[in-house]
Short mmCIF file of C-alpha atoms in Angstrom, two decimals:
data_model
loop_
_atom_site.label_atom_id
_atom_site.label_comp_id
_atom_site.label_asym_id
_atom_site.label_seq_id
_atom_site.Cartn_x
_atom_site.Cartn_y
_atom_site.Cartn_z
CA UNK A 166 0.00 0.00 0.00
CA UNK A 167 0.83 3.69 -0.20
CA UNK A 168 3.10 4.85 2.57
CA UNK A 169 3.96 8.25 3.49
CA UNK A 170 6.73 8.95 5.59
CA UNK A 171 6.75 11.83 8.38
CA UNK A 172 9.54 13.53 10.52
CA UNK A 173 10.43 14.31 12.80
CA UNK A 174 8.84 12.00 14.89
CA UNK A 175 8.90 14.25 17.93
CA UNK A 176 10.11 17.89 18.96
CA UNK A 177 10.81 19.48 22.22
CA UNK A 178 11.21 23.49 21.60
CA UNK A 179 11.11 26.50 23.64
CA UNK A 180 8.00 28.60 23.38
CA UNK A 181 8.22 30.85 20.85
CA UNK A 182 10.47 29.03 18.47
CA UNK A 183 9.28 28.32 14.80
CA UNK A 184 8.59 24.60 14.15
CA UNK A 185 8.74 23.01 10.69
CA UNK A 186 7.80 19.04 9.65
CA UNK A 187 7.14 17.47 6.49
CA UNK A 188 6.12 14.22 4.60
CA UNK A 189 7.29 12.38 2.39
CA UNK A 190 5.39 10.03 -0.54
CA UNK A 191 6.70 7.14 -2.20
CA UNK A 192 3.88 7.73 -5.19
CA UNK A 193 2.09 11.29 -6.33
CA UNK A 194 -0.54 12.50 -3.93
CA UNK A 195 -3.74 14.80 -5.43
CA UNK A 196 -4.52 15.95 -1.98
CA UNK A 197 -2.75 16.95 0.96
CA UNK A 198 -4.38 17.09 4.76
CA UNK A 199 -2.49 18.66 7.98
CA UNK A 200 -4.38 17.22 11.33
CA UNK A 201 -3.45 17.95 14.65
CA UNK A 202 -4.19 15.36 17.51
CA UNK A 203 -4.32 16.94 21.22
CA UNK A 204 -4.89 13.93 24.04
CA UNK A 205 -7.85 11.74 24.02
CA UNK A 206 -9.80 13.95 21.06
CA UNK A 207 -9.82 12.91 17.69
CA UNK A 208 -7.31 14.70 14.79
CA UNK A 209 -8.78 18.05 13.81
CA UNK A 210 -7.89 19.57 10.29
CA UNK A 211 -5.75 22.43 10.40
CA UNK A 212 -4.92 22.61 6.36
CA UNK A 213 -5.97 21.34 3.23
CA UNK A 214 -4.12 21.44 -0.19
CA UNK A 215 -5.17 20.71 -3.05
CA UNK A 216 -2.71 22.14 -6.10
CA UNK A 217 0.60 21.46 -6.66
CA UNK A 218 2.65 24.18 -5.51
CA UNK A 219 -0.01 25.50 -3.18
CA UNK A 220 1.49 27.61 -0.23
CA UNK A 221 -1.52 27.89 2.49
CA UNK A 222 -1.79 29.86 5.90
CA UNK A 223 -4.38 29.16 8.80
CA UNK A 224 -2.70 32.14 11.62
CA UNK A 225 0.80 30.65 12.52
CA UNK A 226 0.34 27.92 10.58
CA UNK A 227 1.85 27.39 7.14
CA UNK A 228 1.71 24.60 5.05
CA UNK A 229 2.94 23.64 1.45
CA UNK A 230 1.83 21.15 -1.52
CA UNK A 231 5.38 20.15 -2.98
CA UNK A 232 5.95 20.71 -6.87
CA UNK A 233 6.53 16.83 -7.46
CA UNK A 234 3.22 15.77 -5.38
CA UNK A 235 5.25 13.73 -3.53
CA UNK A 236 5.65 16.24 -0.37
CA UNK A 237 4.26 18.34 2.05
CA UNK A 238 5.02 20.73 4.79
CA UNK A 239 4.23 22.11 7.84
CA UNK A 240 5.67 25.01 9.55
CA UNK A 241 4.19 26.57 12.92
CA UNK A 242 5.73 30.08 13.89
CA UNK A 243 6.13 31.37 17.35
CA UNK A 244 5.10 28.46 19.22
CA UNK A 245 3.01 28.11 22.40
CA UNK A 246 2.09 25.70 24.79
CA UNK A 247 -0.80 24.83 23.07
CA UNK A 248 0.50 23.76 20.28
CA UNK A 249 1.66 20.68 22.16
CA UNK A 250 0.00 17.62 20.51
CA UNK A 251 0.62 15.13 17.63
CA UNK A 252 0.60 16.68 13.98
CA UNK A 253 -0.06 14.34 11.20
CA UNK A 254 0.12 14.44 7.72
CA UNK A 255 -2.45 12.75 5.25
CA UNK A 256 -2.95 12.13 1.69
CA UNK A 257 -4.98 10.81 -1.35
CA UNK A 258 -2.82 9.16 -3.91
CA UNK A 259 -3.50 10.54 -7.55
CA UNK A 260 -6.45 8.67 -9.60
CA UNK A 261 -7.74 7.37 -5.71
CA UNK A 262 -11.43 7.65 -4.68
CA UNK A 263 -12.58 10.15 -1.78
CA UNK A 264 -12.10 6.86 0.83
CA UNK A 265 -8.33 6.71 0.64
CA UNK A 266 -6.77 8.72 2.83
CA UNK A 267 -3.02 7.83 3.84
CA UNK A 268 -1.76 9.17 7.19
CA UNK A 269 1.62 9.50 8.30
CA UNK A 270 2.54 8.22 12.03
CA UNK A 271 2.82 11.74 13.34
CA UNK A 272 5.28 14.46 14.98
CA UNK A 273 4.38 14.97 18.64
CA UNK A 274 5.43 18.05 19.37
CA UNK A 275 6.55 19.26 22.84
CA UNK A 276 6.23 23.61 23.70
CA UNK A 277 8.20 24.43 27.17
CA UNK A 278 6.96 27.82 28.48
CA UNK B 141 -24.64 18.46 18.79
CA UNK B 142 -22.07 19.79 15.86
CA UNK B 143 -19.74 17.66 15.73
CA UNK B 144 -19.18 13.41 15.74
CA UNK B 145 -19.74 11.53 18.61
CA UNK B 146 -18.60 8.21 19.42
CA UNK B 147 -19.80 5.61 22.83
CA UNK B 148 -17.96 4.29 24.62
CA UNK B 149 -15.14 6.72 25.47
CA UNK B 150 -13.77 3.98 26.85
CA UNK B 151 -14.14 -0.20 26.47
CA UNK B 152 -12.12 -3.04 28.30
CA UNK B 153 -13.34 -6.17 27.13
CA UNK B 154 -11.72 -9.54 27.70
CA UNK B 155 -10.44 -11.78 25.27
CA UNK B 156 -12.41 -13.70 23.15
CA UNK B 157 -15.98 -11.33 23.66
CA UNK B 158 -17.44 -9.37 21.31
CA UNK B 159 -17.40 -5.70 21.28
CA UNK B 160 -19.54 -3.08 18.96
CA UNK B 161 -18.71 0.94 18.84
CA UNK B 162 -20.93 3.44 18.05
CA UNK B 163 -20.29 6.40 15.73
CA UNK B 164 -22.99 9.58 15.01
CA UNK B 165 -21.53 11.48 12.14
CA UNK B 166 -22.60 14.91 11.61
CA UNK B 167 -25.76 15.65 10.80
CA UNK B 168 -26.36 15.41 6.91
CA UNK B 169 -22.61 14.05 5.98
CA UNK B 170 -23.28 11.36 3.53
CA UNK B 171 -19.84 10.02 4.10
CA UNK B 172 -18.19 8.06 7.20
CA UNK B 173 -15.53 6.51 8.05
CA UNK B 174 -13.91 4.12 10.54
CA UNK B 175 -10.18 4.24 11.16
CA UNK B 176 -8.42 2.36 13.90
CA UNK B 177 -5.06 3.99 15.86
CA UNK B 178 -2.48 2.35 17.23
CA UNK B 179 -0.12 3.63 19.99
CA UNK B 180 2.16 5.65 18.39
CA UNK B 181 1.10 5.00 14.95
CA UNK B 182 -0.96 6.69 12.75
CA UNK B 183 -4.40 6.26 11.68
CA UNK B 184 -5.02 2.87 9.60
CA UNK B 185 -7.87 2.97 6.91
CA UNK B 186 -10.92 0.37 7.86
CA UNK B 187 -14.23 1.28 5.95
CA UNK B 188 -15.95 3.59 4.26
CA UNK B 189 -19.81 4.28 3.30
CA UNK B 190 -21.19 6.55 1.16
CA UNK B 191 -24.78 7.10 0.32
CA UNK B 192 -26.35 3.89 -0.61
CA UNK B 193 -23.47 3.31 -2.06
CA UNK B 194 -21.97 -0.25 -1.18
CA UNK B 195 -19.48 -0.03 1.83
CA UNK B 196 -15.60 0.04 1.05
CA UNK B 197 -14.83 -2.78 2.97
CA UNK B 198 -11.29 -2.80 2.06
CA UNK B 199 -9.64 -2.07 5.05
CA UNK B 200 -11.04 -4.60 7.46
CA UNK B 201 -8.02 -6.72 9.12
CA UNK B 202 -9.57 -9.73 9.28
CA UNK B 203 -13.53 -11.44 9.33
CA UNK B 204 -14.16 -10.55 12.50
CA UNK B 205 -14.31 -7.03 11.71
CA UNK B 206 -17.80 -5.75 10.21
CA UNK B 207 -19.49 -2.06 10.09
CA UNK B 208 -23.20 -1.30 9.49
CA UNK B 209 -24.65 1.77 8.69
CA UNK B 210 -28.67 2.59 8.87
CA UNK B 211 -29.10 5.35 6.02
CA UNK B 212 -26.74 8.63 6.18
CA UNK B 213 -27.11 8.09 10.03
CA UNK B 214 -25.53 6.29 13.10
CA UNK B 215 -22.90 3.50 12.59
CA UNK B 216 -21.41 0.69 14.40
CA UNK B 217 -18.14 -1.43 14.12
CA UNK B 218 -18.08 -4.93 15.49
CA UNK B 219 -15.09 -6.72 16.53
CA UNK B 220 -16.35 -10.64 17.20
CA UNK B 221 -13.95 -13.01 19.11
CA UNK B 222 -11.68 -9.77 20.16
CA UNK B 223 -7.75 -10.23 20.44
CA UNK B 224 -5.24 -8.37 22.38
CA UNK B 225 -3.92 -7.35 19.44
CA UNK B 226 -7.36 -5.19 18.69
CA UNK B 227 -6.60 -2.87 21.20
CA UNK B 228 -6.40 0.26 19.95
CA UNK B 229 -8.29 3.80 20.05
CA UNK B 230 -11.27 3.48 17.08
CA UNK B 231 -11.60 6.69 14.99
CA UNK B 232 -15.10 7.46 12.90
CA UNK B 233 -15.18 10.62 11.07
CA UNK B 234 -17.82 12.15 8.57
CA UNK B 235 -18.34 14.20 5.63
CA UNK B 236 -19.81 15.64 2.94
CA UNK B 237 -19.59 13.75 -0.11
CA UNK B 238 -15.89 13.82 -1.34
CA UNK B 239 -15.17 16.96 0.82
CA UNK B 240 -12.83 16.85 4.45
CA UNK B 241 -13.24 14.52 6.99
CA UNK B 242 -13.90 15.54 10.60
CA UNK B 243 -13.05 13.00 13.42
CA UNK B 244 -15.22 11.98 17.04
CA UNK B 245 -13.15 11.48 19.97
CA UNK B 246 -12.81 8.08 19.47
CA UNK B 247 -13.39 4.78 21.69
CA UNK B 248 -10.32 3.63 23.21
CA UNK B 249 -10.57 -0.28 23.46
CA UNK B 250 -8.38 -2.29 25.67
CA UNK B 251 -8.42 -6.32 25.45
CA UNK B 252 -7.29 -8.10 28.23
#
C-alpha cells in the first residue's frame, strides 16, 4: 500500500520558536491534509491542499503542496504551549477515490513555556 | 450536537468477547468513516460508506471485523472473538460527499 513517511517524529522546543515538519510520498498525492491530535480527542484539520505548488496559511500555521506531489510541509511560527499535541500528515494518492486517505505516524510536538 | 460523537469513550473487554462501537456522524454528511489507531502509529484505513453506495470494505483486518450503517445516520463497528492485538483507540469521522473529513473522539478499546 501507499506509505507516506513523516519527521520528525517528535520535537521538544522553547516557546516561541518556529517549528517546521514534512512528509514524504513514495507515489504522487492529489490531496494533501495537515491534522493535529491533542490527548484523548480525535485529529482536527488544520490545512488542506489541493494544487501542486499551493502555499496555504491558517494564523501561525503554514503549510505547502510540494511541486513533485510527492511532499508536504508544515511550519508553525512562534510556538506556544498549546501547540503541544501530535501533527499528522495525510494524503490521497492521484487517480484514488474520496475513501483513501493515507496518514503518516505523526510528529508529537513538545512547547516548554 | 455539531460535531461526531462516538460511545464508549472507553471499552475493556476480555479476550475472546465481542465488542460493537458506536459512531454519530454529523448531521447530513453522507460520508463516514472508521479508522483504527495504534499507539504511536498513525491512523489505519478500515471502511468507508457513502450514500447507498456499497461499503468500502477494504480495510477490514480480518472477518471478524464488520461495520453497518442505517441510512446517512448512526454506525457501528463490530469486533467478534476480540484479540489483544485489537486494542487500539477506534476513529469514525464524517463528511460531505468527497469533501474533508472531521473526526469523534474516538473509543479507546483495551483487550485483556
Amino acid at each position: 500500500g501507499q506509505q507516506l513517511n513523516q519527521s520528525p517524529q517528535s520535537m521538544f522546543i522553547q516557546e516561541g520558536e518556529d517549528v517546521s515538519m514534512n512528509c514524504t510520498s513514495s507515489s504522487i498525492f492529489n490531496t494533501w491534509l495537515w491534522y493535529k491530535q491533542d490527548p484523548g480527542e480525535g485529529p482536527v484539520l488544520l490545512i488542506a491542499l489541493y494544487k501542486a505548488g499551493e502555499l496555504t496559511s491558517n494564523g501561525r500555521l503554514t503549510a505547502q503542496f510540494g511541486i513533485t506531489r510527492k511532499d508536504s510541509f508544515l511550519n508553525i511560527s512562534a510556538s506556544i504551549p498549546s501547540d503541544v499535541g501530535i501533527y499528522f500528515c495525510a494524503g490521497r494518492p492521484m487517480n484514488s477515490g474520496y475513501s483513501t486517505l493515507t496518514f503518516g505516524k505523526g510528529t508529537m510536538l513538545l512547547v516548554s513555556p | 450536537g455539531a460535531g461526531v460523537s462516538q460511545s464508549p469513550s472507553n471499552k475493556v473487554t476480555e479476550k475472546g468477547k465481542d465488542v460493537e462501537l458506536r459512531c454519530d456522524p454529523i448531521s447530513g454528511h453522507t460520508a463516514l468513516y472508521w479508522y483504527r489507531q495504534r499507539l504511536g502509529q498513525g491512523l489505519e484505513f478500515l471502511i468507508y460508506f457513502q450514500g447507498n453506495s456499497a461499503p468500502d470494505k477494504s480495510g477490514l483486518p480480518s472477518d471478524r471485523f464488520s461495520a453497518e450503517r442505517t441510512g446517512e445516520s448512526v454506525s457501528t463497528l463490530t469486533i467478534q472473538r476480540t484479540q489483544q492485538e485489537d486494542s487500539a483507540v477506534y476513529l469514525c469521522a464524517s463528511s460531505l460527499k468527497d469533501r474533508n473529513q472531521y473526526f469523534g473522539p474516538g473509543t479507546r478499546l483495551t483487550v485483556t
